Amino acid sequence: MELRRIGSREVGAIGLGEMPMSIEGRPDEARSIATIHAALDAGMTLIDTADAYSLGGADTGHGEVLVAKALASWSGDRGSILVATKGGHLRPGDGSWTVNGDPAYLRSAAEASLRRLGVEAIGLYQYHRPDPKVPYEEPIGVLKELLDAGKVRMVGISNANIHQIDLARSLLGEGNLVSVQNQFSPAFRSSEAELRHCGALGIAFLPWSPFGGIGNAEVLRREHPVFERVATDHGTSAHQVVLAWMLAKGDHVIPIPGASRPSSAIDCAQAVGLELTDKELQRLDQDEQNDQG
Ligand SMILES: NC(=O)c1ccc[n+]([C@@H]2O[C@H](COP(=O)([O-])OP(=O)(O)OC[C@H]3O[C@@H](n4cnc5c(N)ncnc54)[C@H](OP(=O)(O)O)[C@@H]3O)[C@@H](O)[C@H]2O)c1
């Protein structure tokens, strides 16, 4: 698979989003492990998870434990895999999501992630989502501490605007902010400004929910039919067209599609070989309902 860069590491241009294997509706463990192995065998070398990917409460860290287990039973080169996790989001156990950017909390969350992943240092640690009750400088300060202490090898942020990207970059020091993970999909394009900003700064941009989220394939088909039309012309899936369209936005873009079936992960990995013409990319950018090619 084509490689792209996150800080000091090269990873496959498409990564695996682990969330569908840990939250409501998740499959049994055997299918999840088969999905992770299929993704790795297909050349994905980035897995994105979070301590919050769980049903909450005692299930916290489900995703991290699953990834560690899948890696332990994979026959390939584990050293080539970058596991990215996050802290700062919580699931109280009632189906909701909350945030906590308190420095003491974030330090303890990172220690717990280290234990669950069973590593000496976390490959990429991301601050999951800003907490409006805590000045952004404080959790970013914890990321810097973790980096300086060697507990994490690289740091990133998620759900960040341009001001937060610039602030994090200046607080962390030259070259230390390696990635920004924001929502970006055919239906949600308002983070294109952050995508471009990251490109100009040499920071990797990881679009989350590239298809609009778990179970939203029908919405993609119904509300953004141009992706299906271009897919038909290439004899491929609309999912591959979405990913190829994102990859064409810059060498710093590394989408992390979620999957809970081996076939989904394999199909996504194959998007790397899909070449779209300038005209097709323009049609996808414009995304007209009545597009006829
Ligand atoms: N930073 C944040 O705040 C944040 C928030 C949300 C998500 N994320 C990250 O972003 C990742 C991706 O987002 P997401 O999982 O919410 O949504 P998504 O990637 O937009 O959609 C995932 C769904 O798409 C289906 N799918 C994937 N590839 C397919 C293919 N080739 N053909 C048909 N169906 C396909 C999967 O179905 P199957 O399950 O049937 O395989 C899966 O349920 C997450 O897993 C997580 O790592 C981050």
Coordinates of C-alpha atoms and ligand atoms in Angstrom, one line a residue:
M1 CA 0.0 0.0 0.0
E2 CA 1.1 3.6 -0.7
L3 CA 2.8 5.0 2.4
R4 CA 2.1 8.4 4.1
R5 CA 3.8 10.1 7.0
I6 CA 2.7 10.8 10.5
G7 CA 5.5 12.6 12.3
S8 CA 8.5 10.2 12.3
R9 CA 6.5 7.2 11.1
E10 CA 5.3 6.0 7.7
V11 CA 1.9 4.3 7.6
G12 CA -0.4 2.9 4.9
A13 CA -2.4 5.7 3.3
I14 CA -5.6 4.3 4.8
G15 CA -5.9 3.3 8.4
L16 CA -8.4 1.2 10.3
G17 CA -11.0 2.9 12.6
E18 CA -11.6 0.5 15.5
M19 CA -14.8 2.1 17.0
P20 CA -17.5 -0.1 15.4
M21 CA -15.8 -3.1 17.1
S22 CA -16.3 -1.7 20.6
I23 CA -19.4 0.4 20.9
E24 CA -23.1 -0.5 20.7
G25 CA -23.9 -3.1 17.9
R26 CA -20.3 -4.5 18.0
P27 CA -19.7 -8.0 16.7
D28 CA -18.2 -10.9 18.7
E29 CA -14.5 -10.9 19.4
A30 CA -13.6 -13.5 16.8
R31 CA -15.1 -11.4 14.0
S32 CA -13.4 -8.3 15.3
I33 CA -10.0 -10.0 15.5
A34 CA -10.6 -11.4 12.0
T35 CA -11.4 -7.8 10.8
I36 CA -8.2 -6.3 12.3
H37 CA -6.1 -9.1 10.9
A38 CA -7.7 -8.6 7.4
A39 CA -6.9 -4.9 7.6
L40 CA -3.3 -5.5 8.5
D41 CA -2.9 -8.3 5.9
A42 CA -4.2 -5.8 3.3
G43 CA -1.5 -3.3 4.2
M44 CA -3.1 -1.0 6.7
T45 CA -0.5 -0.1 9.3
L46 CA -2.4 2.5 11.4
I47 CA -5.1 1.4 13.8
D48 CA -7.1 4.2 15.5
T49 CA -8.8 3.4 18.8
A50 CA -9.6 5.3 22.1
D51 CA -10.0 4.4 25.7
A52 CA -13.7 5.5 25.3
Y53 CA -14.4 3.0 22.6
S54 CA -16.4 0.8 24.8
L55 CA -19.9 0.5 26.3
G56 CA -18.6 2.5 29.3
G57 CA -18.0 1.8 33.0
A58 CA -16.1 -1.4 33.5
D59 CA -15.9 -1.9 29.7
T60 CA -13.7 1.3 29.3
G61 CA -10.7 0.5 27.2
H62 CA -12.4 -2.3 25.3
G63 CA -10.9 -1.1 22.0
E64 CA -7.4 -0.9 23.3
V65 CA -7.6 -4.4 24.8
L66 CA -9.0 -5.8 21.6
V67 CA -6.2 -4.2 19.4
A68 CA -3.5 -5.5 21.8
K69 CA -5.0 -9.0 21.6
A70 CA -5.4 -8.9 17.8
L71 CA -1.8 -7.7 17.4
A72 CA -0.5 -10.5 19.7
S73 CA -2.1 -13.1 17.5
W74 CA -1.1 -11.6 14.2
S75 CA 1.7 -13.3 12.3
G76 CA 3.0 -10.2 10.5
D77 CA 5.6 -7.6 11.6
R78 CA 4.0 -5.9 14.6
G79 CA 6.8 -3.3 14.7
S80 CA 5.4 -1.8 11.5
I81 CA 2.0 -1.1 13.1
L82 CA 1.2 2.3 14.6
V83 CA -1.5 2.1 17.2
A84 CA -3.1 5.5 17.8
T85 CA -5.3 5.9 20.9
K86 CA -7.0 8.9 22.6
G87 CA -7.9 10.2 26.0
G88 CA -10.3 12.9 27.2
H89 CA -13.6 11.4 26.2
L90 CA -15.6 9.1 28.6
R91 CA -18.7 6.9 28.3
P92 CA -20.6 6.9 31.6
G93 CA -22.4 3.7 30.6
D94 CA -25.8 5.1 29.7
G95 CA -25.0 5.4 26.0
S96 CA -23.8 9.0 26.3
W97 CA -20.4 10.5 25.7
T98 CA -18.8 13.1 28.0
V99 CA -15.5 15.0 28.1
N100 CA -12.8 15.5 30.7
G101 CA -9.8 17.7 30.0
D102 CA -8.6 17.9 33.6
P103 CA -4.8 17.4 33.6
A104 CA -4.9 14.9 36.6
Y105 CA -7.6 12.9 34.8
L106 CA -5.8 12.9 31.5
R107 CA -2.5 11.7 33.1
S108 CA -4.3 8.8 34.7
A109 CA -6.1 8.0 31.5
A110 CA -2.8 7.8 29.6
E111 CA -1.3 5.5 32.2
A112 CA -4.4 3.2 31.9
S113 CA -4.1 3.2 28.1
L114 CA -0.4 2.2 28.4
R115 CA -1.3 -0.7 30.6
R116 CA -4.1 -1.9 28.4
L117 CA -2.0 -1.7 25.2
G118 CA 0.8 -3.5 27.0
V119 CA 3.5 -1.1 25.6
E120 CA 6.3 0.9 27.1
A121 CA 5.2 4.0 25.1
I122 CA 2.0 4.7 23.2
G123 CA 2.7 5.2 19.4
L124 CA 0.4 8.1 18.9
Y125 CA -1.6 9.7 21.8
Q126 CA -4.4 12.1 20.8
Y127 CA -6.4 14.5 23.0
H128 CA -9.9 13.4 22.0
R129 CA -12.1 16.4 22.2
P130 CA -11.8 19.9 23.8
D131 CA -13.4 20.2 27.2
P132 CA -15.1 23.7 27.4
K133 CA -14.6 23.8 31.2
V134 CA -10.8 23.5 30.9
P135 CA -8.4 25.9 29.2
Y136 CA -7.0 24.2 26.1
E137 CA -3.5 24.9 27.3
E138 CA -3.9 22.4 30.2
P139 CA -4.6 19.1 28.4
I140 CA -2.0 20.1 25.7
G141 CA 0.5 20.6 28.6
V142 CA -0.2 17.0 29.7
L143 CA 0.5 15.8 26.1
K144 CA 3.9 17.6 26.3
E145 CA 4.7 16.1 29.7
L146 CA 3.9 12.6 28.4
L147 CA 6.1 13.2 25.3
D148 CA 9.0 14.5 27.4
A149 CA 8.7 11.5 29.8
G150 CA 8.8 9.1 26.9
K151 CA 5.4 7.6 27.7
V152 CA 4.1 8.5 24.3
R153 CA 6.2 8.6 21.1
M154 CA 4.0 11.1 19.2
V155 CA 1.0 13.3 20.0
G156 CA -2.0 14.5 18.1
I157 CA -5.3 16.3 18.7
S158 CA -8.8 15.7 17.6
N159 CA -11.9 17.8 17.0
A160 CA -9.8 20.9 16.9
N161 CA -10.3 24.2 15.1
I162 CA -7.5 26.2 13.4
H163 CA -6.9 28.3 16.5
Q164 CA -6.5 25.1 18.7
I165 CA -4.2 23.6 16.1
D166 CA -2.0 26.7 16.1
L167 CA -2.1 26.9 19.9
A168 CA -1.2 23.2 20.3
R169 CA 1.6 23.4 17.8
S170 CA 3.2 26.4 19.6
L171 CA 2.8 24.8 23.1
L172 CA 4.1 21.4 22.0
G173 CA 7.2 22.8 20.2
E174 CA 8.5 22.6 16.7
G175 CA 7.4 19.4 14.9
N176 CA 5.8 17.8 17.9
L177 CA 2.1 18.1 16.8
V178 CA 2.0 15.3 14.2
S179 CA -1.7 14.8 13.5
V180 CA -5.2 16.3 13.7
Q181 CA -8.2 14.0 13.6
N182 CA -11.4 15.7 12.6
Q183 CA -14.8 14.7 11.1
F184 CA -14.8 14.8 7.4
S185 CA -17.0 13.1 4.9
P186 CA -19.2 13.8 1.8
A187 CA -21.9 15.0 4.2
F188 CA -19.6 16.9 6.6
R189 CA -17.1 19.1 4.8
S190 CA -16.8 22.0 7.2
S191 CA -13.4 20.8 8.4
E192 CA -11.9 21.2 4.9
A193 CA -10.3 24.5 6.3
E194 CA -8.4 22.5 9.0
L195 CA -7.5 19.8 6.4
R196 CA -5.8 22.5 4.2
H197 CA -4.2 24.2 7.3
C198 CA -2.6 20.9 8.3
G199 CA -1.4 20.4 4.7
A200 CA 0.4 23.8 4.8
L201 CA 2.0 23.0 8.2
G202 CA 3.1 19.4 7.3
I203 CA 0.7 17.9 9.9
A204 CA -1.1 14.6 9.1
F205 CA -4.9 15.0 8.8
L206 CA -7.0 12.0 9.7
P207 CA -10.6 12.3 8.6
W208 CA -13.0 10.5 11.0
S209 CA -16.3 8.9 10.0
P210 CA -15.4 9.2 6.3
F211 CA -18.6 7.6 5.3
G212 CA -20.8 9.6 7.7
G213 CA -20.6 7.2 10.6
I214 CA -21.6 3.7 11.5
G215 CA -24.8 2.5 9.6
N216 CA -24.9 5.6 7.4
A217 CA -24.1 3.9 4.0
E218 CA -27.7 4.4 2.8
V219 CA -27.4 8.1 3.6
L220 CA -24.3 8.3 1.5
R221 CA -26.1 6.5 -1.4
R222 CA -29.2 8.6 -1.2
E223 CA -27.9 12.1 -0.4
H224 CA -24.5 12.0 -2.3
P225 CA -25.3 9.8 -5.4
V226 CA -22.4 11.2 -7.3
F227 CA -20.1 8.9 -5.3
E228 CA -22.1 5.9 -6.4
R229 CA -22.1 7.1 -10.1
V230 CA -18.4 7.5 -10.2
A231 CA -18.0 4.1 -8.4
T232 CA -20.2 2.5 -11.1
D233 CA -18.0 3.9 -13.8
H234 CA -14.9 2.4 -12.2
G235 CA -16.7 -0.9 -11.3
T236 CA -16.0 -0.3 -7.6
S237 CA -17.7 0.7 -4.3
A238 CA -18.9 4.2 -3.4
H239 CA -16.8 3.7 -0.2
Q240 CA -13.6 3.3 -2.3
V241 CA -14.5 6.5 -4.2
V242 CA -15.0 8.4 -0.9
L243 CA -11.5 7.4 0.3
A244 CA -9.8 8.0 -3.1
W245 CA -11.4 11.5 -3.2
M246 CA -10.0 12.2 0.3
L247 CA -6.5 10.8 -0.6
A248 CA -6.4 13.2 -3.6
K249 CA -6.8 16.2 -1.3
G250 CA -3.2 16.0 -0.2
D251 CA -0.4 13.6 0.8
H252 CA -1.0 14.5 4.4
V253 CA -4.6 13.0 4.4
I254 CA -4.9 9.5 6.0
P255 CA -8.5 8.4 6.3
I256 CA -9.4 6.0 9.1
P257 CA -12.6 4.2 7.9
G258 CA -14.3 2.1 10.6
A259 CA -15.1 -1.6 9.9
S260 CA -16.4 -4.6 11.8
R261 CA -16.2 -7.0 8.9
P262 CA -13.1 -8.3 7.1
S263 CA -14.7 -7.5 3.7
S264 CA -15.2 -3.8 4.6
A265 CA -11.6 -3.4 5.7
I266 CA -10.3 -5.2 2.6
D267 CA -12.5 -3.1 0.3
C268 CA -11.3 0.1 2.0
A269 CA -7.6 -0.9 1.7
Q270 CA -8.1 -1.3 -2.1
A271 CA -9.1 2.4 -2.5
V272 CA -5.4 3.3 -2.5
G273 CA -5.2 1.9 -6.0
L274 CA -8.2 3.9 -7.3
E275 CA -7.2 6.8 -9.6
L276 CA -9.8 9.4 -10.1
T277 CA -9.6 12.0 -12.9
D278 CA -9.5 15.7 -12.3
K279 CA -13.0 15.9 -13.7
E280 CA -14.3 13.2 -11.4
L281 CA -12.6 15.0 -8.4
Q282 CA -14.3 18.2 -9.4
R283 CA -17.7 16.5 -9.6
L284 CA -17.2 14.9 -6.2
D285 CA -16.2 18.3 -4.8
Q286 CA -19.3 19.9 -6.2
D287 CA -21.5 16.9 -5.3
E288 CA -24.6 18.0 -7.2
Q289 CA -27.7 15.9 -6.7
N290 CA -28.4 16.1 -10.4
D291 CA -24.9 15.3 -11.6
Q292 CA -24.9 13.2 -14.7
G293 CA -21.2 13.1 -15.4
Ligands
LIG1 N1 -12.0 11.6 17.0 C1 -13.3 11.4 17.1 O1 -14.0 12.2 17.8 C2 -14.0 10.3 16.4 C3 -15.4 10.2 16.3 C4 -15.9 9.1 15.5 C5 -15.1 8.2 14.9 N2 -13.7 8.3 15.1 C6 -12.8 7.3 14.4 O2 -13.1 7.3 13.0 C7 -13.3 5.9 12.6 C8 -14.3 5.9 11.5 O3 -15.5 6.4 11.8 P1 -16.8 5.6 12.0 O4 -16.4 4.2 12.4 O5 -17.6 6.3 13.0 O6 -17.6 5.7 10.7 P2 -17.4 5.4 9.1 O7 -15.9 5.0 8.9 O8 -17.9 6.6 8.4 O9 -18.3 4.2 8.8 C9 -18.1 2.9 9.4 C10 -19.0 1.9 8.8 O10 -18.9 1.9 7.4 C11 -19.0 0.5 7.0 N3 -18.0 0.3 5.9 C12 -16.7 0.6 6.0 N4 -16.1 0.2 4.8 C13 -17.0 -0.3 4.1 C14 -17.0 -0.8 2.7 N5 -15.9 -0.8 2.0 N6 -18.2 -1.2 2.2 C15 -19.3 -1.2 2.9 N7 -19.4 -0.7 4.2 C16 -18.3 -0.3 4.8 C17 -18.6 -0.3 8.2 O11 -19.5 -1.5 8.2 P3 -19.2 -2.8 8.9 O12 -19.2 -2.5 10.4 O13 -20.3 -3.7 8.5 O14 -17.8 -3.3 8.5 C18 -18.8 0.6 9.4 O15 -19.8 0.2 10.2 C19 -13.8 5.3 13.9 O16 -13.8 3.9 13.9 C20 -12.9 5.9 14.9 O17 -11.7 5.3 14.9 C21 -13.2 9.3 15.8

